[in-house]
mmCIF file of C-alpha atoms in Angstrom:
data_model
loop_
_atom_site.group_PDB
_atom_site.id
_atom_site.type_symbol
_atom_site.label_atom_id
_atom_site.label_comp_id
_atom_site.label_asym_id
_atom_site.label_seq_id
_atom_site.Cartn_x
_atom_site.Cartn_y
_atom_site.Cartn_z
ATOM 1 C CA UNK A 1 138.216 -24.773 84.117
ATOM 2 C CA UNK A 2 139.215 -21.675 86.298
ATOM 3 C CA UNK A 3 140.950 -18.504 84.786
ATOM 4 C CA UNK A 4 143.266 -15.707 86.644
ATOM 5 C CA UNK A 5 141.251 -12.959 85.584
ATOM 6 C CA UNK A 6 143.282 -9.109 85.705
ATOM 7 C CA UNK A 7 141.629 -7.007 87.939
ATOM 8 C CA UNK A 8 139.350 -5.233 86.259
ATOM 9 C CA UNK A 9 139.933 -0.563 87.304
ATOM 10 C CA UNK A 10 136.254 -0.412 88.615
ATOM 11 C CA UNK A 11 136.945 -2.322 91.034
ATOM 12 C CA UNK A 12 140.841 -1.188 93.027
ATOM 13 C CA UNK A 13 139.213 1.943 94.046
ATOM 14 C CA UNK A 14 136.156 -0.300 96.193
ATOM 15 C CA UNK A 15 139.561 -0.003 98.909
ATOM 16 C CA UNK A 16 139.593 0.710 102.396
ATOM 17 C CA UNK A 17 142.382 3.437 102.162
ATOM 18 C CA UNK A 18 144.592 4.436 104.788
ATOM 19 C CA UNK A 19 146.568 8.094 105.045
ATOM 20 C CA UNK A 20 146.685 11.400 106.943
ATOM 21 C CA UNK A 21 144.393 13.529 108.519
ATOM 22 C CA UNK A 22 144.251 15.961 110.572
ATOM 23 C CA UNK A 23 141.702 15.212 113.076
ATOM 24 C CA UNK A 24 139.809 17.928 115.700
ATOM 25 C CA UNK A 25 139.642 16.090 118.770
ATOM 26 C CA UNK A 26 137.469 18.836 120.902
ATOM 27 C CA UNK A 27 136.902 22.352 120.335
ATOM 28 C CA UNK A 28 140.162 24.382 121.539
ATOM 29 C CA UNK A 29 142.284 22.013 120.897
ATOM 30 C CA UNK A 30 145.356 21.583 118.008
ATOM 31 C CA UNK A 31 144.657 19.512 115.600
ATOM 32 C CA UNK A 32 146.379 16.025 116.155
ATOM 33 C CA UNK A 33 147.867 14.395 112.683
ATOM 34 C CA UNK A 34 146.632 11.004 112.340
ATOM 35 C CA UNK A 35 146.320 8.176 110.472
ATOM 36 C CA UNK A 36 142.212 7.830 109.342
ATOM 37 C CA UNK A 37 140.792 4.880 106.820
ATOM 38 C CA UNK A 38 138.679 6.157 104.034
ATOM 39 C CA UNK A 39 135.972 4.135 103.065
ATOM 40 C CA UNK A 40 135.299 3.777 99.023
ATOM 41 C CA UNK A 41 133.050 5.897 98.292
ATOM 42 C CA UNK A 42 129.451 4.279 97.845
ATOM 43 C CA UNK A 43 126.581 5.321 94.262
ATOM 44 C CA UNK A 44 127.316 8.394 93.105
ATOM 45 C CA UNK A 45 130.069 9.411 95.595
ATOM 46 C CA UNK A 46 133.356 10.153 94.349
ATOM 47 C CA UNK A 47 136.471 9.618 96.423
ATOM 48 C CA UNK A 48 139.804 12.537 96.246
ATOM 49 C CA UNK A 49 143.260 12.910 96.709
ATOM 50 C CA UNK A 50 144.012 16.325 97.519
ATOM 51 C CA UNK A 51 146.992 17.976 96.915
ATOM 52 C CA UNK A 52 146.153 21.671 98.600
ATOM 53 C CA UNK A 53 143.758 22.836 101.416
ATOM 54 C CA UNK A 54 143.644 26.386 101.729
ATOM 55 C CA UNK A 55 143.182 28.282 105.637
ATOM 56 C CA UNK A 56 139.916 29.488 106.472
ATOM 57 C CA UNK A 57 138.579 31.527 109.446
ATOM 58 C CA UNK A 58 135.690 29.085 108.675
ATOM 59 C CA UNK A 59 137.247 26.309 109.119
ATOM 60 C CA UNK A 60 138.417 28.116 112.936
ATOM 61 C CA UNK A 61 135.387 29.330 113.657
ATOM 62 C CA UNK A 62 134.612 25.725 114.260
ATOM 63 C CA UNK A 63 137.099 25.007 117.113
ATOM 64 C CA UNK A 64 136.308 27.634 118.880
ATOM 65 C CA UNK A 65 132.885 26.444 119.068
ATOM 66 C CA UNK A 66 131.313 29.888 117.377
ATOM 67 C CA UNK A 67 130.232 27.201 114.292
ATOM 68 C CA UNK A 68 128.203 24.719 116.246
ATOM 69 C CA UNK A 69 129.638 21.295 114.157
ATOM 70 C CA UNK A 70 129.949 17.083 116.079
ATOM 71 C CA UNK A 71 133.646 16.105 116.971
ATOM 72 C CA UNK A 72 135.955 14.754 115.894
ATOM 73 C CA UNK A 73 135.638 16.098 113.038
ATOM 74 C CA UNK A 74 138.354 16.353 109.580
ATOM 75 C CA UNK A 75 137.993 19.976 108.533
ATOM 76 C CA UNK A 76 138.473 22.286 105.346
ATOM 77 C CA UNK A 77 136.086 23.140 102.401
ATOM 78 C CA UNK A 78 138.487 25.045 100.431
ATOM 79 C CA UNK A 79 141.042 22.657 97.646
ATOM 80 C CA UNK A 80 142.329 21.585 95.280
ATOM 81 C CA UNK A 81 142.883 17.589 94.541
ATOM 82 C CA UNK A 82 142.282 14.427 91.631
ATOM 83 C CA UNK A 83 139.798 11.785 91.593
ATOM 84 C CA UNK A 84 141.548 8.354 92.383
ATOM 85 C CA UNK A 85 137.946 6.481 92.322
ATOM 86 C CA UNK A 86 133.905 6.845 91.728
ATOM 87 C CA UNK A 87 130.822 4.860 93.473
ATOM 88 C CA UNK A 88 128.480 3.866 91.057
ATOM 89 C CA UNK A 89 126.034 5.430 88.771
ATOM 90 C CA UNK A 90 128.919 8.841 89.143
ATOM 91 C CA UNK A 91 128.819 10.701 84.744
ATOM 92 C CA UNK A 92 130.890 13.582 85.525
ATOM 93 C CA UNK A 93 133.710 13.437 87.142
ATOM 94 C CA UNK A 94 136.807 10.037 86.025
ATOM 95 C CA UNK A 95 139.624 8.279 88.030
ATOM 96 C CA UNK A 96 142.266 11.021 86.755
ATOM 97 C CA UNK A 97 140.413 13.864 86.748
ATOM 98 C CA UNK A 98 141.170 17.180 88.099
ATOM 99 C CA UNK A 99 139.083 18.430 90.755
ATOM 100 C CA UNK A 100 137.778 20.704 93.248
ATOM 101 C CA UNK A 101 135.759 19.899 96.072
ATOM 102 C CA UNK A 102 131.873 21.907 96.256
ATOM 103 C CA UNK A 103 130.935 23.023 99.963
ATOM 104 C CA UNK A 104 128.083 24.703 98.515
ATOM 105 C CA UNK A 105 126.757 21.615 96.588
ATOM 106 C CA UNK A 106 124.202 21.419 92.942
ATOM 107 C CA UNK A 107 122.661 19.130 92.559
ATOM 108 C CA UNK A 108 120.502 19.783 89.094
ATOM 109 C CA UNK A 109 117.347 19.141 89.974
ATOM 110 C CA UNK A 110 116.024 20.672 93.108
ATOM 111 C CA UNK A 111 114.131 24.992 92.407
ATOM 112 C CA UNK A 112 117.376 26.404 93.002
ATOM 113 C CA UNK A 113 119.646 24.686 91.158
ATOM 114 C CA UNK A 114 116.939 24.598 88.523
ATOM 115 C CA UNK A 115 115.449 28.352 89.156
ATOM 116 C CA UNK A 116 117.863 31.849 88.448
ATOM 117 C CA UNK A 117 117.365 33.345 91.439
ATOM 118 C CA UNK A 118 119.510 31.245 94.258
ATOM 119 C CA UNK A 119 122.623 29.320 94.843
ATOM 120 C CA UNK A 120 121.813 26.949 97.895
ATOM 121 C CA UNK A 121 121.197 23.758 97.019
ATOM 122 C CA UNK A 122 117.392 23.000 98.870
ATOM 123 C CA UNK A 123 118.493 18.925 97.694
ATOM 124 C CA UNK A 124 121.849 18.899 99.755
ATOM 125 C CA UNK A 125 121.470 21.450 102.615
ATOM 126 C CA UNK A 126 125.169 22.972 102.942
ATOM 127 C CA UNK A 127 125.578 24.532 106.661
ATOM 128 C CA UNK A 128 123.613 22.017 107.632
ATOM 129 C CA UNK A 129 125.805 20.834 110.459
ATOM 130 C CA UNK A 130 125.016 16.716 110.921
ATOM 131 C CA UNK A 131 128.760 15.983 110.211
ATOM 132 C CA UNK A 132 127.726 13.115 107.059
ATOM 133 C CA UNK A 133 127.717 12.006 104.429
ATOM 134 C CA UNK A 134 124.179 12.475 102.576
ATOM 135 C CA UNK A 135 123.025 9.327 103.912
ATOM 136 C CA UNK A 136 123.300 9.808 107.357
ATOM 137 C CA UNK A 137 126.984 7.733 107.357
ATOM 138 C CA UNK A 138 130.611 9.048 107.148
ATOM 139 C CA UNK A 139 134.003 7.644 105.237
ATOM 140 C CA UNK A 140 136.228 8.829 107.629
ATOM 141 C CA UNK A 141 137.405 6.460 110.653
ATOM 142 C CA UNK A 142 140.344 6.365 112.692
ATOM 143 C CA UNK A 143 141.242 4.533 116.174
ATOM 144 C CA UNK A 144 138.097 3.032 115.567
ATOM 145 C CA UNK A 145 135.946 5.254 115.880
ATOM 146 C CA UNK A 146 133.550 7.404 113.530
ATOM 147 C CA UNK A 147 134.902 10.951 112.104
ATOM 148 C CA UNK A 148 132.492 13.728 111.076
ATOM 149 C CA UNK A 149 132.572 15.065 107.570
ATOM 150 C CA UNK A 150 132.237 18.759 107.401
ATOM 151 C CA UNK A 151 130.766 20.695 104.743
ATOM 152 C CA UNK A 152 130.646 18.164 103.301
ATOM 153 C CA UNK A 153 133.578 18.568 101.933
ATOM 154 C CA UNK A 154 136.573 17.521 104.633
ATOM 155 C CA UNK A 155 140.014 18.692 102.621
ATOM 156 C CA UNK A 156 142.689 17.979 105.710
ATOM 157 C CA UNK A 157 143.012 14.829 105.112
ATOM 158 C CA UNK A 158 145.692 13.134 101.946
ATOM 159 C CA UNK A 159 141.774 11.304 100.265
ATOM 160 C CA UNK A 160 137.991 12.765 101.523
ATOM 161 C CA UNK A 161 135.545 11.429 100.143
ATOM 162 C CA UNK A 162 132.350 13.968 98.627
ATOM 163 C CA UNK A 163 128.971 13.048 96.926
ATOM 164 C CA UNK A 164 128.283 13.849 93.172
ATOM 165 C CA UNK A 165 126.971 17.329 93.594
ATOM 166 C CA UNK A 166 129.721 18.446 95.036
ATOM 167 C CA UNK A 167 132.255 18.457 93.340
ATOM 168 C CA UNK A 168 133.302 20.060 90.059
ATOM 169 C CA UNK A 169 135.641 19.233 86.787
ATOM 170 C CA UNK A 170 138.293 21.474 86.320
ATOM 171 C CA UNK A 171 141.235 22.607 83.440
ATOM 172 C CA UNK A 172 143.661 19.808 83.766
ATOM 173 C CA UNK A 173 146.662 21.696 83.591
ATOM 174 C CA UNK A 174 145.626 24.091 85.764
ATOM 175 C CA UNK A 175 148.343 24.087 88.985
ATOM 176 C CA UNK A 176 146.482 23.128 91.977
ATOM 177 C CA UNK A 177 147.742 25.024 94.789
ATOM 178 C CA UNK A 178 146.343 28.463 93.529
ATOM 179 C CA UNK A 179 142.943 27.162 92.267
ATOM 180 C CA UNK A 180 142.085 26.019 95.437
ATOM 181 C CA UNK A 181 141.217 28.787 96.206
ATOM 182 C CA UNK A 182 138.514 28.470 94.006
ATOM 183 C CA UNK A 183 137.053 26.010 96.202
ATOM 184 C CA UNK A 184 135.712 29.385 98.493
ATOM 185 C CA UNK A 185 137.380 32.143 99.444
ATOM 186 C CA UNK A 186 138.853 33.700 96.057
ATOM 187 C CA UNK A 187 134.871 32.766 94.453
ATOM 188 C CA UNK A 188 133.725 34.091 97.524
ATOM 189 C CA UNK A 189 135.095 37.703 97.741
ATOM 190 C CA UNK A 190 134.862 38.633 94.323
ATOM 191 C CA UNK A 191 131.093 36.423 93.744
ATOM 192 C CA UNK A 192 130.057 38.651 96.545
ATOM 193 C CA UNK A 193 130.266 42.559 94.190
ATOM 194 C CA UNK A 194 130.295 41.067 90.764
ATOM 195 C CA UNK A 195 127.863 38.568 91.673
ATOM 196 C CA UNK A 196 125.818 38.916 94.929
ATOM 197 C CA UNK A 197 125.853 43.132 94.839
ATOM 198 C CA UNK A 198 126.294 43.204 91.204
ATOM 199 C CA UNK A 199 128.938 46.304 92.049
ATOM 200 C CA UNK A 200 128.842 48.920 88.686
ATOM 201 C CA UNK A 201 131.160 51.251 86.991
ATOM 202 C CA UNK A 202 131.496 53.923 88.557
ATOM 203 C CA UNK A 203 129.903 53.421 92.264
ATOM 204 C CA UNK A 204 131.634 53.618 95.680
ATOM 205 C CA UNK A 205 132.366 50.574 98.032
ATOM 206 C CA UNK A 206 133.566 49.498 101.134
ATOM 207 C CA UNK A 207 135.162 46.557 102.402
ATOM 208 C CA UNK A 208 135.441 45.556 105.989
ATOM 209 C CA UNK A 209 138.124 42.789 107.000
ATOM 210 C CA UNK A 210 141.124 42.430 104.520
ATOM 211 C CA UNK A 211 141.640 38.385 104.969
ATOM 212 C CA UNK A 212 141.641 36.237 102.057
ATOM 213 C CA UNK A 213 137.937 36.639 100.388
ATOM 214 C CA UNK A 214 138.260 40.873 102.119
ATOM 215 C CA UNK A 215 140.933 40.794 99.278
ATOM 216 C CA UNK A 216 138.905 38.449 97.079
ATOM 217 C CA UNK A 217 135.773 40.792 97.530
ATOM 218 C CA UNK A 218 138.515 44.237 96.499
ATOM 219 C CA UNK A 219 139.429 42.570 93.306
ATOM 220 C CA UNK A 220 136.043 41.706 92.383
ATOM 221 C CA UNK A 221 134.972 45.589 92.953
ATOM 222 C CA UNK A 222 138.130 46.622 90.807
ATOM 223 C CA UNK A 223 137.298 44.122 87.929
ATOM 224 C CA UNK A 224 133.336 45.818 87.846
ATOM 225 C CA UNK A 225 134.505 48.623 87.522
ATOM 226 C CA UNK A 226 133.493 50.413 91.025
ATOM 227 C CA UNK A 227 135.739 54.626 91.717
ATOM 228 C CA UNK A 228 136.168 53.662 94.951
ATOM 229 C CA UNK A 229 136.901 51.357 96.951
ATOM 230 C CA UNK A 230 137.638 51.594 100.813
ATOM 231 C CA UNK A 231 139.069 48.771 102.649
ATOM 232 C CA UNK A 232 138.520 49.596 106.386
ATOM 233 C CA UNK A 233 140.600 46.905 109.081
ATOM 234 C CA UNK A 234 142.251 47.226 112.467
ATOM 235 C CA UNK A 235 144.893 45.235 111.161
ATOM 236 C CA UNK A 236 146.566 48.385 109.150
ATOM 237 C CA UNK A 237 149.558 45.202 107.721
ATOM 238 C CA UNK A 238 146.415 44.670 104.883
ATOM 239 C CA UNK A 239 146.439 47.874 103.154
ATOM 240 C CA UNK A 240 149.605 48.224 101.081
ATOM 241 C CA UNK A 241 148.674 44.976 99.845
ATOM 242 C CA UNK A 242 144.160 45.920 99.401
ATOM 243 C CA UNK A 243 146.275 49.333 97.280
ATOM 244 C CA UNK A 244 147.875 46.602 95.298
ATOM 245 C CA UNK A 245 144.507 44.563 93.966
ATOM 246 C CA UNK A 246 142.351 48.165 94.287
ATOM 247 C CA UNK A 247 141.558 49.883 96.790
ATOM 248 C CA UNK A 248 141.841 53.845 96.841
ATOM 249 C CA UNK A 249 141.011 54.471 100.846
ATOM 250 C CA UNK A 250 142.668 52.962 103.722
ATOM 251 C CA UNK A 251 141.301 53.063 107.016
ATOM 252 C CA UNK A 252 141.421 51.964 110.775
ATOM 253 C CA UNK A 253 139.109 52.026 113.358
ATOM 254 C CA UNK A 254 141.731 51.782 116.105
ATOM 255 C CA UNK A 255 142.240 55.700 114.647
ATOM 256 C CA UNK A 256 139.591 57.224 115.472
ATOM 257 C CA UNK A 257 137.282 58.587 118.030
ATOM 258 C CA UNK A 258 134.068 58.784 115.978
ATOM 259 C CA UNK A 259 132.105 54.521 114.431
ATOM 260 C CA UNK A 260 133.600 53.869 111.745
ATOM 261 C CA UNK A 261 130.292 54.433 109.768
ATOM 262 C CA UNK A 262 130.145 58.132 110.671
ATOM 263 C CA UNK A 263 133.639 57.781 109.738
ATOM 264 C CA UNK A 264 132.662 56.744 105.558
ATOM 265 C CA UNK A 265 129.296 58.839 105.546
ATOM 266 C CA UNK A 266 131.654 61.913 105.362
ATOM 267 C CA UNK A 267 134.147 60.478 103.321
ATOM 268 C CA UNK A 268 131.494 59.915 100.289
ATOM 269 C CA UNK A 269 128.790 62.489 101.471
ATOM 270 C CA UNK A 270 126.667 60.680 101.574
ATOM 271 C CA UNK A 271 127.522 57.237 102.399
ATOM 272 C CA UNK A 272 129.150 54.387 99.621
ATOM 273 C CA UNK A 273 126.702 51.944 97.717
ATOM 274 C CA UNK A 274 128.206 49.222 98.660
ATOM 275 C CA UNK A 275 129.175 47.972 101.015
ATOM 276 C CA UNK A 276 130.791 44.351 102.568
ATOM 277 C CA UNK A 277 130.998 42.894 106.162
ATOM 278 C CA UNK A 278 133.689 39.892 105.417
ATOM 279 C CA UNK A 279 134.301 39.542 108.517
ATOM 280 C CA UNK A 280 131.237 37.628 111.003
ATOM 281 C CA UNK A 281 130.993 39.529 113.197
ATOM 282 C CA UNK A 282 127.809 40.944 114.201
ATOM 283 C CA UNK A 283 129.460 44.890 115.761
ATOM 284 C CA UNK A 284 130.945 44.983 112.088
ATOM 285 C CA UNK A 285 127.878 44.274 110.083
ATOM 286 C CA UNK A 286 125.684 46.597 111.887
ATOM 287 C CA UNK A 287 128.379 49.487 110.715
ATOM 288 C CA UNK A 288 128.481 47.950 106.962
ATOM 289 C CA UNK A 289 124.925 48.405 107.198
ATOM 290 C CA UNK A 290 124.741 52.085 108.163
ATOM 291 C CA UNK A 291 127.382 52.894 106.281
ATOM 292 C CA UNK A 292 126.016 52.692 103.056
ATOM 293 C CA UNK A 293 123.615 54.637 101.380
ATOM 294 C CA UNK A 294 120.860 55.692 103.529
ATOM 295 C CA UNK A 295 117.611 55.169 100.194
ATOM 296 C CA UNK A 296 119.993 52.939 97.481
ATOM 297 C CA UNK A 297 122.861 51.093 99.813
ATOM 298 C CA UNK A 298 123.101 47.585 99.882
ATOM 299 C CA UNK A 299 124.965 45.416 102.270
ATOM 300 C CA UNK A 300 126.805 41.964 101.350
ATOM 301 C CA UNK A 301 126.885 39.978 104.712
ATOM 302 C CA UNK A 302 130.263 37.894 103.231
ATOM 303 C CA UNK A 303 131.871 36.371 106.974
ATOM 304 C CA UNK A 304 130.135 33.260 108.607
ATOM 305 C CA UNK A 305 128.124 34.933 111.817
ATOM 306 C CA UNK A 306 128.592 33.406 114.319
ATOM 307 C CA UNK A 307 126.250 30.360 115.716
ATOM 308 C CA UNK A 308 125.200 31.784 118.846
ATOM 309 C CA UNK A 309 124.967 35.837 118.386
ATOM 310 C CA UNK A 310 122.027 38.114 117.690
ATOM 311 C CA UNK A 311 121.589 41.222 116.101
ATOM 312 C CA UNK A 312 119.834 43.916 117.463
ATOM 313 C CA UNK A 313 119.513 47.465 115.134
ATOM 314 C CA UNK A 314 117.359 50.133 114.240
ATOM 315 C CA UNK A 315 114.895 49.146 111.489
ATOM 316 C CA UNK A 316 114.713 52.538 110.485
ATOM 317 C CA UNK A 317 118.298 51.937 108.625
ATOM 318 C CA UNK A 318 116.781 49.526 106.160
ATOM 319 C CA UNK A 319 112.898 51.761 105.797
ATOM 320 C CA UNK A 320 114.355 54.636 104.352
ATOM 321 C CA UNK A 321 115.486 51.937 101.142
ATOM 322 C CA UNK A 322 118.277 50.294 101.981
ATOM 323 C CA UNK A 323 119.058 46.481 101.969
ATOM 324 C CA UNK A 324 120.587 44.421 103.550
ATOM 325 C CA UNK A 325 121.890 40.885 102.243
ATOM 326 C CA UNK A 326 123.832 38.048 102.801
ATOM 327 C CA UNK A 327 125.982 35.681 100.357
ATOM 328 C CA UNK A 328 127.173 32.054 100.297
ATOM 329 C CA UNK A 329 130.111 31.584 98.187
ATOM 330 C CA UNK A 330 129.282 34.769 96.185
ATOM 331 C CA UNK A 331 126.005 33.395 94.948
ATOM 332 C CA UNK A 332 127.936 31.277 92.222
ATOM 333 C CA UNK A 333 126.155 28.190 91.450
ATOM 334 C CA UNK A 334 129.372 26.114 92.320
ATOM 335 C CA UNK A 335 129.462 23.058 89.850
ATOM 336 C CA UNK A 336 129.178 25.642 86.663
ATOM 337 C CA UNK A 337 130.708 28.270 88.342
ATOM 338 C CA UNK A 338 133.834 26.596 89.329
ATOM 339 C CA UNK A 339 135.645 25.052 85.767
ATOM 340 C CA UNK A 340 134.055 28.612 84.274
ATOM 341 C CA UNK A 341 136.342 30.779 87.101
ATOM 342 C CA UNK A 342 139.521 28.048 86.753
ATOM 343 C CA UNK A 343 138.825 29.073 83.133
ATOM 344 C CA UNK A 344 139.370 32.732 83.578
ATOM 345 C CA UNK A 345 141.947 32.211 86.090
ATOM 346 C CA UNK A 346 144.091 30.118 83.626
ATOM 347 C CA UNK A 347 143.892 32.968 81.187
ATOM 348 C CA UNK A 348 144.627 35.663 83.243
ATOM 349 C CA UNK A 349 141.595 37.405 84.041
ATOM 350 C CA UNK A 350 142.712 37.318 87.571
ATOM 351 C CA UNK A 351 145.796 36.111 89.828
ATOM 352 C CA UNK A 352 145.645 34.032 93.050
ATOM 353 C CA UNK A 353 148.961 35.409 93.141
ATOM 354 C CA UNK A 354 148.664 37.624 96.054
ATOM 355 C CA UNK A 355 146.052 36.417 97.979
ATOM 356 C CA UNK A 356 149.413 33.437 99.047
ATOM 357 C CA UNK A 357 151.013 34.313 101.894
ATOM 358 C CA UNK A 358 152.400 31.267 103.254
ATOM 359 C CA UNK A 359 153.376 27.790 102.311
ATOM 360 C CA UNK A 360 153.162 24.968 104.469
ATOM 361 C CA UNK A 361 153.909 21.088 104.723
ATOM 362 C CA UNK A 362 150.578 19.509 106.163
ATOM 363 C CA UNK A 363 151.978 18.346 109.185
ATOM 364 C CA UNK A 364 152.499 22.345 110.038
ATOM 365 C CA UNK A 365 148.844 23.320 109.992
ATOM 366 C CA UNK A 366 148.919 24.476 113.130
ATOM 367 C CA UNK A 367 151.109 26.751 112.089
ATOM 368 C CA UNK A 368 149.214 27.566 109.828
ATOM 369 C CA UNK A 369 145.982 28.690 112.050
ATOM 370 C CA UNK A 370 147.865 30.217 114.317
ATOM 371 C CA UNK A 371 149.311 32.676 111.711
ATOM 372 C CA UNK A 372 145.647 33.428 110.713
ATOM 373 C CA UNK A 373 144.788 34.369 114.214
ATOM 374 C CA UNK A 374 147.064 36.562 114.541
ATOM 375 C CA UNK A 375 146.449 38.648 111.349
ATOM 376 C CA UNK A 376 149.482 37.355 109.373
#
């Protein structure tokens, strides 16, 4: 007896999806909008329809070669979307769920995920430049060629595949075109202030770099109750927005003859309690360290450092007692924190609108990067 059985829903997601993606074939070239094939999710993997993605300087670092990754690659790591299908064994999300991909995964099993000290999962090293899924293969092909993943997320595509440890389910009412920023820029900056530095009420802070992440640091310092928030950027056009978000002073290093750390020490008497480097330049990293209070000041590196560069500095800067630390994804444990940050956004505890300067269709991604590079 032969019967025609309708295809169970669980098998619908097992097909290859053809869709548009912005492929970066080689360094220092524009993105190419191509048709790609996205393989179905394997065990413990999730395929996501990307609804909105942000453009971040870390993506641009790959294009310029400052961050070394294998090509061809689909970049993008700050996004929000809807689960299209799941592989075997996936329990934390299901098709139809609104989600944010996580470039810092949280496996929930390794010593870091189980401990309280850090947020960088040691099972799925987030910053490894392999360009593949945890099993060493990729889910993207284009023109017969395998295309690499970026930071385990690859969001510059209509569909992507991520490991289950790299996706968080969020409020089904959340506006994806806003909360996509919680996938990187907002969480990274805001968390650097409230989570990594643990800024206290009444303290003095300096923020170097007023892009989306730097402005999010300003918001974090304000939320933590800092009494003085000094915003530093070589583009004075960014000062109005920084003040709107809580900066008390704005200074442009180009307007001074002396080094900027000396200017900040003069402005504050002894230097700031907390400084944040949110650019990714070695010179500003050392300036940010030097401008904080010589005995108990803390300086946080938030901007991704260029791969090939070293820092040389006077060790006396640290010997007197300063603390120098880094912060990836704002120090948050991603899978735990992202749904809570989205919930806080829905409760209007912070606004994301000031961080969104332009909204472009996907095929204008190259124009988006031009706007990033010109500081607009």
